PDB file of C-alpha atoms and ligand atoms in Angstrom:
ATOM      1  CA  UNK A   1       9.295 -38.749 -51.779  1.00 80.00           C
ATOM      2  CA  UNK A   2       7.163 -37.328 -54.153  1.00 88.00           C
ATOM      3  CA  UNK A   3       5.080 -33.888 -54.697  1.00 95.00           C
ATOM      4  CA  UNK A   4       2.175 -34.155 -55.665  1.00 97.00           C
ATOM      5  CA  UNK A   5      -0.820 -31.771 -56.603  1.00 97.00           C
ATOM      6  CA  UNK A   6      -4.578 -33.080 -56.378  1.00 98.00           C
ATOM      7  CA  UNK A   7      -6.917 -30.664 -58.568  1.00 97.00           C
ATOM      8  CA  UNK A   8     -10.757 -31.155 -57.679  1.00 95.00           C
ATOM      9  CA  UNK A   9     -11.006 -33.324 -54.338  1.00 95.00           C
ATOM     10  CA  UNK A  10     -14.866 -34.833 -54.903  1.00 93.00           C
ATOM     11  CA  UNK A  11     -15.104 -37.996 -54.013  1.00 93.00           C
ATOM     12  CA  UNK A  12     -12.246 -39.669 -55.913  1.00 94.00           C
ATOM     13  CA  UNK A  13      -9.774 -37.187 -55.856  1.00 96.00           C
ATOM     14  CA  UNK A  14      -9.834 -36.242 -51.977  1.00 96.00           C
ATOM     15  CA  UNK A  15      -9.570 -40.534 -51.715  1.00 95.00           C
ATOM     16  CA  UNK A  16      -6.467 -39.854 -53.869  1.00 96.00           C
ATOM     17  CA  UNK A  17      -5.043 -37.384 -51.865  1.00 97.00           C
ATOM     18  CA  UNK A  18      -4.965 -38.674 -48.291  1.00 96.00           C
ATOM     19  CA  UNK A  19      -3.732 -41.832 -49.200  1.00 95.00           C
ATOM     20  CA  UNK A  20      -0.726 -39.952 -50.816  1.00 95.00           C
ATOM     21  CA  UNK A  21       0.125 -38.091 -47.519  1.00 96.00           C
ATOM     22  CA  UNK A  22      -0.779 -40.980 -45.867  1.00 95.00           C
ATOM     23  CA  UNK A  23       2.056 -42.784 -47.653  1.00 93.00           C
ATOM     24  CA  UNK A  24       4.394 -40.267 -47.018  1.00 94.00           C
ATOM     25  CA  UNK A  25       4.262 -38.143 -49.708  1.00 95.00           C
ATOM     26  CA  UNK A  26       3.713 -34.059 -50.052  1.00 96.00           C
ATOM     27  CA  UNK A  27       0.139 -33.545 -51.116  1.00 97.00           C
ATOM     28  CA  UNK A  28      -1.243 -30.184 -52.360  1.00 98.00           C
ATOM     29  CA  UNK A  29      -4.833 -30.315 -52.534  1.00 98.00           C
ATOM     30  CA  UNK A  30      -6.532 -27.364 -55.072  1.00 97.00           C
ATOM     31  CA  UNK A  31     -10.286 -27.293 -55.163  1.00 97.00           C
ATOM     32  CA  UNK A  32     -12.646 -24.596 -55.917  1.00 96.00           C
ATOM     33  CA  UNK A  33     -15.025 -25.075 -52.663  1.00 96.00           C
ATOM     34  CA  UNK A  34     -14.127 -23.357 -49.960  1.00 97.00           C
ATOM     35  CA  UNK A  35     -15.797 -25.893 -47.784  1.00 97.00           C
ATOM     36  CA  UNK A  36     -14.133 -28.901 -49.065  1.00 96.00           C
ATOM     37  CA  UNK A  37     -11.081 -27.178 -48.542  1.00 97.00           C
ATOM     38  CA  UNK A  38     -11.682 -26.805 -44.932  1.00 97.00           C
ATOM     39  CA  UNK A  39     -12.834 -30.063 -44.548  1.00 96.00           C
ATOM     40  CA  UNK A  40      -9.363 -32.072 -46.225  1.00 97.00           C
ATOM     41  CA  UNK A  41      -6.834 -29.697 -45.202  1.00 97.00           C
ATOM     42  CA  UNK A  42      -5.806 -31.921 -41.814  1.00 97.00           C
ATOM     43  CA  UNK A  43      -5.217 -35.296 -44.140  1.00 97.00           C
ATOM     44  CA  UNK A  44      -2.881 -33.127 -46.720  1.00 98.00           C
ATOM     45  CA  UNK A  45       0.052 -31.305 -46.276  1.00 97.00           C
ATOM     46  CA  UNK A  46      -1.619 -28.095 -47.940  1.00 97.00           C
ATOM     47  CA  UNK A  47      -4.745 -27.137 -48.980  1.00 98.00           C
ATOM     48  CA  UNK A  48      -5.713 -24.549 -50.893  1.00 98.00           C
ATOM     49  CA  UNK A  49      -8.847 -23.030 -52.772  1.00 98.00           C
ATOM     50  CA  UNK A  50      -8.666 -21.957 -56.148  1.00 97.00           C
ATOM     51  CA  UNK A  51     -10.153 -22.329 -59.755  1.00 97.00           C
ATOM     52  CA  UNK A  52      -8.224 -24.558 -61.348  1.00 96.00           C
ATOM     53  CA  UNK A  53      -9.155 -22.989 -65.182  1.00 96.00           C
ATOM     54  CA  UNK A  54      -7.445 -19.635 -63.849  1.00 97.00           C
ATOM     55  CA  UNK A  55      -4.023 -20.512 -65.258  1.00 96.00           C
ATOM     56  CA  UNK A  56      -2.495 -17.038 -63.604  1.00 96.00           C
ATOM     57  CA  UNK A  57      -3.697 -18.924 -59.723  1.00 96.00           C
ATOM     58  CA  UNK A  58      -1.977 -22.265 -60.555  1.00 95.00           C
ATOM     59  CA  UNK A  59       0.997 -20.276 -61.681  1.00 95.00           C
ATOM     60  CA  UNK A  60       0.915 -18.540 -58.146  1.00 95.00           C
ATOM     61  CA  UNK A  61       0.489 -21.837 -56.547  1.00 95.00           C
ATOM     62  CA  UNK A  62       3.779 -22.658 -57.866  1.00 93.00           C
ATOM     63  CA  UNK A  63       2.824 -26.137 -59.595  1.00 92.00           C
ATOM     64  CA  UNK A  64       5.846 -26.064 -62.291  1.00 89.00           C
ATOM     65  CA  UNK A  65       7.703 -27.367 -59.254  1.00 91.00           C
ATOM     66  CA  UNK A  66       5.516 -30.637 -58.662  1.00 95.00           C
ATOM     67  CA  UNK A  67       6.507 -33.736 -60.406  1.00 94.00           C
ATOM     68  CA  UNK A  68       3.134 -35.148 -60.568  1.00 97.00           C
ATOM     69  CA  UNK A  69      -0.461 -33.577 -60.618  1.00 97.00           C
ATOM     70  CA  UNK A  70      -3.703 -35.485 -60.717  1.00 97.00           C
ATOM     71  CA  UNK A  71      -6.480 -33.612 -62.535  1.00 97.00           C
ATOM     72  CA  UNK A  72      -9.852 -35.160 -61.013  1.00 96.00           C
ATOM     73  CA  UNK A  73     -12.422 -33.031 -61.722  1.00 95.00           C
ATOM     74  CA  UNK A  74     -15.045 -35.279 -63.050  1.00 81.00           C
ATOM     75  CA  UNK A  75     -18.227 -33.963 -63.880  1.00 86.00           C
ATOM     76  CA  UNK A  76     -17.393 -30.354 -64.959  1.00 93.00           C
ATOM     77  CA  UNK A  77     -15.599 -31.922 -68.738  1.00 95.00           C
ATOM     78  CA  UNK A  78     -14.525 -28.116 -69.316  1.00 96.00           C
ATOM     79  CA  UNK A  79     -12.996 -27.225 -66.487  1.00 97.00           C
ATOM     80  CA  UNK A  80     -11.131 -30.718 -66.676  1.00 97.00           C
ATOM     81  CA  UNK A  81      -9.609 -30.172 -69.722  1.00 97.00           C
ATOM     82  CA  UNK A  82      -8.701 -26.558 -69.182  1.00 97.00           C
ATOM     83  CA  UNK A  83      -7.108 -27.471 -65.957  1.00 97.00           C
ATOM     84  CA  UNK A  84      -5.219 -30.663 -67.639  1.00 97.00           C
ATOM     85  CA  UNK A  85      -3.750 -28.277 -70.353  1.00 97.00           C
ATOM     86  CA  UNK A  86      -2.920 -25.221 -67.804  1.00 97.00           C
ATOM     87  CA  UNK A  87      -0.706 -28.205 -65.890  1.00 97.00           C
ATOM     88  CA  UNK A  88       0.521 -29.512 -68.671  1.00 96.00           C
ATOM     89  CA  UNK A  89       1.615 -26.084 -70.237  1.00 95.00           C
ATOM     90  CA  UNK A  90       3.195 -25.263 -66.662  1.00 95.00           C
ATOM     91  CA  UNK A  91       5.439 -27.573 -66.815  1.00 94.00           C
ATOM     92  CA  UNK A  92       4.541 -30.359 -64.813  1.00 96.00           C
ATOM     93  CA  UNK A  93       5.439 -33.631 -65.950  1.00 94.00           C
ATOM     94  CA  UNK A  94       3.326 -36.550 -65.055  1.00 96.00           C
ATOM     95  CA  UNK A  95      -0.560 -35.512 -65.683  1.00 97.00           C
ATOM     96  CA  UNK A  96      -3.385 -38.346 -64.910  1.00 97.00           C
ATOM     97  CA  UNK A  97      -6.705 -37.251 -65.499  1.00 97.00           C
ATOM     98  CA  UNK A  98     -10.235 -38.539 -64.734  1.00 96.00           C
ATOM     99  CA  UNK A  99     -12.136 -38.966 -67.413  1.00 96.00           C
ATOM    100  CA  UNK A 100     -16.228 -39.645 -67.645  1.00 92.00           C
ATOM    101  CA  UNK A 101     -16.299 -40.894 -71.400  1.00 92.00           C
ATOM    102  CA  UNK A 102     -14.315 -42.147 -74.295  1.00 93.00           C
ATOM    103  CA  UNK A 103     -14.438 -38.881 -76.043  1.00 95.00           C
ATOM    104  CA  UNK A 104     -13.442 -37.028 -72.626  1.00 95.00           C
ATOM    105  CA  UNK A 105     -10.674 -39.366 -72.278  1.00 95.00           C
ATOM    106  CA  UNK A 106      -9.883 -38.993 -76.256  1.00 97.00           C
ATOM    107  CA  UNK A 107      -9.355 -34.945 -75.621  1.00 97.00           C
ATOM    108  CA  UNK A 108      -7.492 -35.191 -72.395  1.00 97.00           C
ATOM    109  CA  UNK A 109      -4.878 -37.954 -74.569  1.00 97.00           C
ATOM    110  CA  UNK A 110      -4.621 -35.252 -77.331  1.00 97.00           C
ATOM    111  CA  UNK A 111      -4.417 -32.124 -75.101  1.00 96.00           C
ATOM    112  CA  UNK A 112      -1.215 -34.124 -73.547  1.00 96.00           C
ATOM    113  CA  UNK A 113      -2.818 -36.048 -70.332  1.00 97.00           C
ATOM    114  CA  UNK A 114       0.148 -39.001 -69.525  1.00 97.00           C
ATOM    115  CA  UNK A 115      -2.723 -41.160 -68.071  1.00 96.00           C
ATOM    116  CA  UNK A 116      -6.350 -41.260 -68.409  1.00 96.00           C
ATOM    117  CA  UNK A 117      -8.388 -43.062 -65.297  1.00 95.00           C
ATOM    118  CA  UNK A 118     -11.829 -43.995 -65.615  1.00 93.00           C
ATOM    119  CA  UNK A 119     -12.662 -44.589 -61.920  1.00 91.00           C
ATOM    120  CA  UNK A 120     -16.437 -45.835 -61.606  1.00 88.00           C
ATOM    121  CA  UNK A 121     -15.852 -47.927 -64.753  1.00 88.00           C
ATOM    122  CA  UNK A 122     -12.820 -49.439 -64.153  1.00 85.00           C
ATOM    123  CA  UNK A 123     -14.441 -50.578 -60.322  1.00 85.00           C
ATOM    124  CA  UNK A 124     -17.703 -51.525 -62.353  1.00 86.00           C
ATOM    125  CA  UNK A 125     -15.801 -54.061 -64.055  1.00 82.00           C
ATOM    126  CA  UNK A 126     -13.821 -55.508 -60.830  1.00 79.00           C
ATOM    127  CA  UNK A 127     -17.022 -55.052 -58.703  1.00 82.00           C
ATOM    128  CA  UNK A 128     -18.898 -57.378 -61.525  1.00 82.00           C
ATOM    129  CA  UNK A 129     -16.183 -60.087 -61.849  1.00 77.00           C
ATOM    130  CA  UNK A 130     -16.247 -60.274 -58.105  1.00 74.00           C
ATOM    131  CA  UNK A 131     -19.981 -61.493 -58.151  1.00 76.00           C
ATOM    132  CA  UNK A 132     -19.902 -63.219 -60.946  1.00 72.00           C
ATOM    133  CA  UNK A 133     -17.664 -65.555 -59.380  1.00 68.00           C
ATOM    134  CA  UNK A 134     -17.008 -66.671 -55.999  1.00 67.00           C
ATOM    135  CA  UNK A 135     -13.331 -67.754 -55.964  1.00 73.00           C
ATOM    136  CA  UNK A 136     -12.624 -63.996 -57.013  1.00 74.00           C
ATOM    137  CA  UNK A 137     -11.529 -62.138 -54.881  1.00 77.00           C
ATOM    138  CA  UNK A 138     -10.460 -58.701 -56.675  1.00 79.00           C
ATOM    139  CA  UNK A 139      -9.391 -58.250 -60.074  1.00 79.00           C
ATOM    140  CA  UNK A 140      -7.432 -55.736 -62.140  1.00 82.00           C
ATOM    141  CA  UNK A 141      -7.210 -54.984 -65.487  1.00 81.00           C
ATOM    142  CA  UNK A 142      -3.854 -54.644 -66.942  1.00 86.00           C
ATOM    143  CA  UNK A 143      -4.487 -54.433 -70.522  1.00 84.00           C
ATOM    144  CA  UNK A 144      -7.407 -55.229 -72.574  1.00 83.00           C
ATOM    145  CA  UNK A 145      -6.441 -58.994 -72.525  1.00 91.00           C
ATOM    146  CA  UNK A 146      -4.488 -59.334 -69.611  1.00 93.00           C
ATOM    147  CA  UNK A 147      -5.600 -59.123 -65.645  1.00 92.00           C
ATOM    148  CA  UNK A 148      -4.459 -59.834 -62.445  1.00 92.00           C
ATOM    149  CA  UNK A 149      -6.827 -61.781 -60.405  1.00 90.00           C
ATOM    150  CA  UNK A 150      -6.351 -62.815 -56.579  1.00 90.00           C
ATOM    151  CA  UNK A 151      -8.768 -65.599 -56.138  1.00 89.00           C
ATOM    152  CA  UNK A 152      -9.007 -68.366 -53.051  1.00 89.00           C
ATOM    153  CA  UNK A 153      -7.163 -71.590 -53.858  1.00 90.00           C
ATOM    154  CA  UNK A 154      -8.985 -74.343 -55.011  1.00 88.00           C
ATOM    155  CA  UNK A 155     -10.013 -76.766 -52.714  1.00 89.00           C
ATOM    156  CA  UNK A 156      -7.756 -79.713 -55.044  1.00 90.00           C
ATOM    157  CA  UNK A 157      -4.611 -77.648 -54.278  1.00 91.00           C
ATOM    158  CA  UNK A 158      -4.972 -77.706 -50.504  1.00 93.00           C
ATOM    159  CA  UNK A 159      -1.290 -79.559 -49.665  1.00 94.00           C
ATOM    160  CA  UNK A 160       0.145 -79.261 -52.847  1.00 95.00           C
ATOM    161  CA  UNK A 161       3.199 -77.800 -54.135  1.00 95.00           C
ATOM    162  CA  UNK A 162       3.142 -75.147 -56.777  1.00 94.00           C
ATOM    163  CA  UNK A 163       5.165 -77.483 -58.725  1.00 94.00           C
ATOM    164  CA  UNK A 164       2.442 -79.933 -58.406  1.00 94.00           C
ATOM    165  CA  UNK A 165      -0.739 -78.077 -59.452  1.00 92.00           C
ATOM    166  CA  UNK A 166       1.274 -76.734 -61.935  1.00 91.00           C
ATOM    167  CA  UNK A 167      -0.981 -73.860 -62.960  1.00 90.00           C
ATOM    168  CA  UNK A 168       1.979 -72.685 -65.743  1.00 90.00           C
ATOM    169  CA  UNK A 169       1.185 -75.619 -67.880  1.00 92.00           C
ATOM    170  CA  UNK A 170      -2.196 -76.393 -67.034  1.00 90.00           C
ATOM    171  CA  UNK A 171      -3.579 -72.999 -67.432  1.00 91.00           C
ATOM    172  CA  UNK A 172      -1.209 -70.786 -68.504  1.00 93.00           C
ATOM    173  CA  UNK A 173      -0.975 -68.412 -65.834  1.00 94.00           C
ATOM    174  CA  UNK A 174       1.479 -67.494 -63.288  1.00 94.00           C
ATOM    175  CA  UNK A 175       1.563 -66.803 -59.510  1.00 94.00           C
ATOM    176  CA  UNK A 176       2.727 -63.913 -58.251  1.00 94.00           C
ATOM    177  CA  UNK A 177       2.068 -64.029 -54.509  1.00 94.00           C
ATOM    178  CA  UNK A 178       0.647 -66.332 -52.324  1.00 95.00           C
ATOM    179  CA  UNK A 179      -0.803 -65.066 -49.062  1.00 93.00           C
ATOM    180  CA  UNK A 180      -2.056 -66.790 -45.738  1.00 91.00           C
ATOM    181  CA  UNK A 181      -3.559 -64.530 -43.470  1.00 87.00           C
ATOM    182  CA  UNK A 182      -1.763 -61.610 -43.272  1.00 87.00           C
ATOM    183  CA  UNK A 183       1.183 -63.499 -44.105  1.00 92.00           C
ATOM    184  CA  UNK A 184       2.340 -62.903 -47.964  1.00 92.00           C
ATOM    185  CA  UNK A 185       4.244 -64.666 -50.242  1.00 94.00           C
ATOM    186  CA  UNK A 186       5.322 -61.962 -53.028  1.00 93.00           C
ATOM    187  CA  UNK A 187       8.374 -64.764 -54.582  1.00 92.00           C
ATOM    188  CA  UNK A 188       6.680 -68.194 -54.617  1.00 94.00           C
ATOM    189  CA  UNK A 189       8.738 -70.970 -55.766  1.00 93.00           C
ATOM    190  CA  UNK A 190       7.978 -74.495 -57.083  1.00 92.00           C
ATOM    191  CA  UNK A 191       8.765 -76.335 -53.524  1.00 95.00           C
ATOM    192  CA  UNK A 192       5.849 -73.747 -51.811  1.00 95.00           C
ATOM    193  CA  UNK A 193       2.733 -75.337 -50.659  1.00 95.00           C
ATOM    194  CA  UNK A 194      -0.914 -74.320 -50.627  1.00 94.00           C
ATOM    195  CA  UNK A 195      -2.206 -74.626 -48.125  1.00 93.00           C
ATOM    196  CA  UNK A 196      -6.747 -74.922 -47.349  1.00 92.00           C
ATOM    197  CA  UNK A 197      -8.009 -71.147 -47.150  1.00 90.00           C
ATOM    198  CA  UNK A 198      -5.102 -69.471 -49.068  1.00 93.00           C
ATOM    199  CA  UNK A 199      -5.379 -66.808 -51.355  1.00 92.00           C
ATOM    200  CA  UNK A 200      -3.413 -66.793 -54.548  1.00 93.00           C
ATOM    201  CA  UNK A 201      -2.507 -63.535 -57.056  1.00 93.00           C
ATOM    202  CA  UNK A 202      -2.012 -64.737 -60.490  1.00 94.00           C
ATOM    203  CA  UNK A 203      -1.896 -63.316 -63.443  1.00 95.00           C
ATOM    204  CA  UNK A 204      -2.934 -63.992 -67.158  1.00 94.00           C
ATOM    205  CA  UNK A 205      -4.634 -63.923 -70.423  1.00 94.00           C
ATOM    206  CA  UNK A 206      -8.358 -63.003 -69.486  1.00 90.00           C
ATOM    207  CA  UNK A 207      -9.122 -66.649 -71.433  1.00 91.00           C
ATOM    208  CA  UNK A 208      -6.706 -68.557 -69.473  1.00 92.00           C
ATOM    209  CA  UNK A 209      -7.987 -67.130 -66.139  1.00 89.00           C
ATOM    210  CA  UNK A 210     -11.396 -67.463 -66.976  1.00 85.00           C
ATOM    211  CA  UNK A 211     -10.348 -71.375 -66.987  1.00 85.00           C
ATOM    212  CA  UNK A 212      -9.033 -71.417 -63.322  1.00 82.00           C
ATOM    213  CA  UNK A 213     -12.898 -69.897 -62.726  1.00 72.00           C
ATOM    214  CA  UNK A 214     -14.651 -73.038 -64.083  1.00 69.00           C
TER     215      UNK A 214
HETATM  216  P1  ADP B   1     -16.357 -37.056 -57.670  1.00 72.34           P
HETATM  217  O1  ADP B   1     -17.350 -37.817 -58.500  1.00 72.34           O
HETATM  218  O2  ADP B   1     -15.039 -37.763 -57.506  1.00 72.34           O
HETATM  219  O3  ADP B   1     -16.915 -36.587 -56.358  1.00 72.34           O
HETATM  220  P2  ADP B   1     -16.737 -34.476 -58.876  1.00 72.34           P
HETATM  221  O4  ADP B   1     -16.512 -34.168 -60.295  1.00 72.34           O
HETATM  222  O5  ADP B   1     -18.134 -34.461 -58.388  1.00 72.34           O
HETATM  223  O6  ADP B   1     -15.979 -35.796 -58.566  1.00 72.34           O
HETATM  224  O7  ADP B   1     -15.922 -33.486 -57.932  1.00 72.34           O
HETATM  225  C1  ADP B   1     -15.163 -32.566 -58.475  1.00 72.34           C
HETATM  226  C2  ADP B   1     -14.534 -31.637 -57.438  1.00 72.34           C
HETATM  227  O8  ADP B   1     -13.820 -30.698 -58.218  1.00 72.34           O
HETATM  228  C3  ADP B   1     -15.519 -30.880 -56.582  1.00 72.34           C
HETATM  229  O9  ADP B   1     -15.098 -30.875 -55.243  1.00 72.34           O
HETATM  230  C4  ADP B   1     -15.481 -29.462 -57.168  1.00 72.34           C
HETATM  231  O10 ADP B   1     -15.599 -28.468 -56.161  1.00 72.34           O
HETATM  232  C5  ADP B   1     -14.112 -29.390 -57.805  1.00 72.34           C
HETATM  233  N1  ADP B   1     -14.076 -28.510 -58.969  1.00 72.34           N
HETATM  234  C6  ADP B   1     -14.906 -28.496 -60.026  1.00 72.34           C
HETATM  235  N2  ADP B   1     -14.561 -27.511 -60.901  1.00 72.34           N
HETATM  236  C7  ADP B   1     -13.467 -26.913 -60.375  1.00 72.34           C
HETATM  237  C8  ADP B   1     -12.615 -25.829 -60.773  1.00 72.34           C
HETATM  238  N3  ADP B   1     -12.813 -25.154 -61.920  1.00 72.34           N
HETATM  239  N4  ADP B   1     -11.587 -25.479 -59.981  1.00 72.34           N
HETATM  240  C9  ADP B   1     -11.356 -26.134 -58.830  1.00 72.34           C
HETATM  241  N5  ADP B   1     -12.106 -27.149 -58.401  1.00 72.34           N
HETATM  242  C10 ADP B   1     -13.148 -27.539 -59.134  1.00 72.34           C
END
């Protein structure tokens, strides 16, 4: 189990946050609204309000200890970065950040940010490749080239093996999981079949998986 400290809960971050404590985990959540404190501090394990650019108040709060601390303050790009850095200086070793541009981003990199997240972009781009095609299902990015992409099995591989369809060869991907209902799949091997209605995670080059769309 993890600590964790949740700066700015807006939209994004307070989503962050419960689904920590949810799984488990020791969330504190810092924001500077009174109100929003009020309104999260049943789905965390503590919340507290605070200005997260007041470096002397995080000190109090005692976040040296956490091991990870996500900085989501989105729209205020000052107060972001201050409150990245203040973290960062305290001691705490795992920073992501939201960022709302390239150049944000860029800043909260060089100011010592472990991980950047561009939220509405990054669901932009899965919320586009799900209309675009209708076998996809949901789609991450991995790197700028590579994806995972959970889209419904082709009606041609209804009965067949993996062996047989043979994506590896024919397309150049791999699957990961197959899952049937609820029921999920997460070590397939070549004997498995697919069955009409199934849902299959694979994952890729963006080319190759653009193929298995066609
Ligand atoms: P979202 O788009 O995810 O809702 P916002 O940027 O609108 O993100 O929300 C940011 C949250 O961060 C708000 O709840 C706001 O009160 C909080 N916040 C902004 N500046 C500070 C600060 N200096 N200290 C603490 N909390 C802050």
């Amino acid at each position: 189990m993890k600590q964790y400290i949740v700066i700015g809960c807006g939209r994004f971050g307070s989503s962050v946050a419960k689904t920590l404590y949810k799984m488990g985990h020791d969330v504190l959540a810092i924001d500077g609204n009174e109100e929003i404190v009020q309104h999260i501090s049943d789905e965390v394990t503590h919340a507290v309000q605070a200005d997260a650019t007041d470096e002397h108040a995080l000190r109090t709060l005692g976040i040296r200890n956490f091991d990870v601390a996500v900085i989501t303050i989105g729209s205020n790009i000052q107060a972001s970065i201050m409150a990245t850095l203040i973290v960062k200086d305290l001691g705490v070793k795992y920073v992501v950040a939201k960022a709302q541009n390239d150049m944000h981003a860029k800043v909260l990199y060089k100011i010592g940010a472990d991980r950047v997240v561009f939220p509405e972009r990054d669901m932009g781009t899965r919320v586009a490749h799900n209309l675009v095609s209708t076998n996809i299902l949901d789609y991450i990015e991995l790197a700028p080239d590579y994806s995972i992409m959970e889209i419904s099995a082709l009606e041609a591989w209804s009965g067949k093996t993996l062996l047989e369809i043979n994506v590896r060869a024919k397309y150049g991907v791999n699957i990961m999981a197959i899952k049937q209902g609820d029921l999920i799949n997460v070590s397939p091997n070549a004997k498995d079949r697919i069955s009409r209605g199934d849902v299959l995670v694979v994952i890729g080059h963006n080319n190759d998986l653009k193929k298995i769309q066609e």
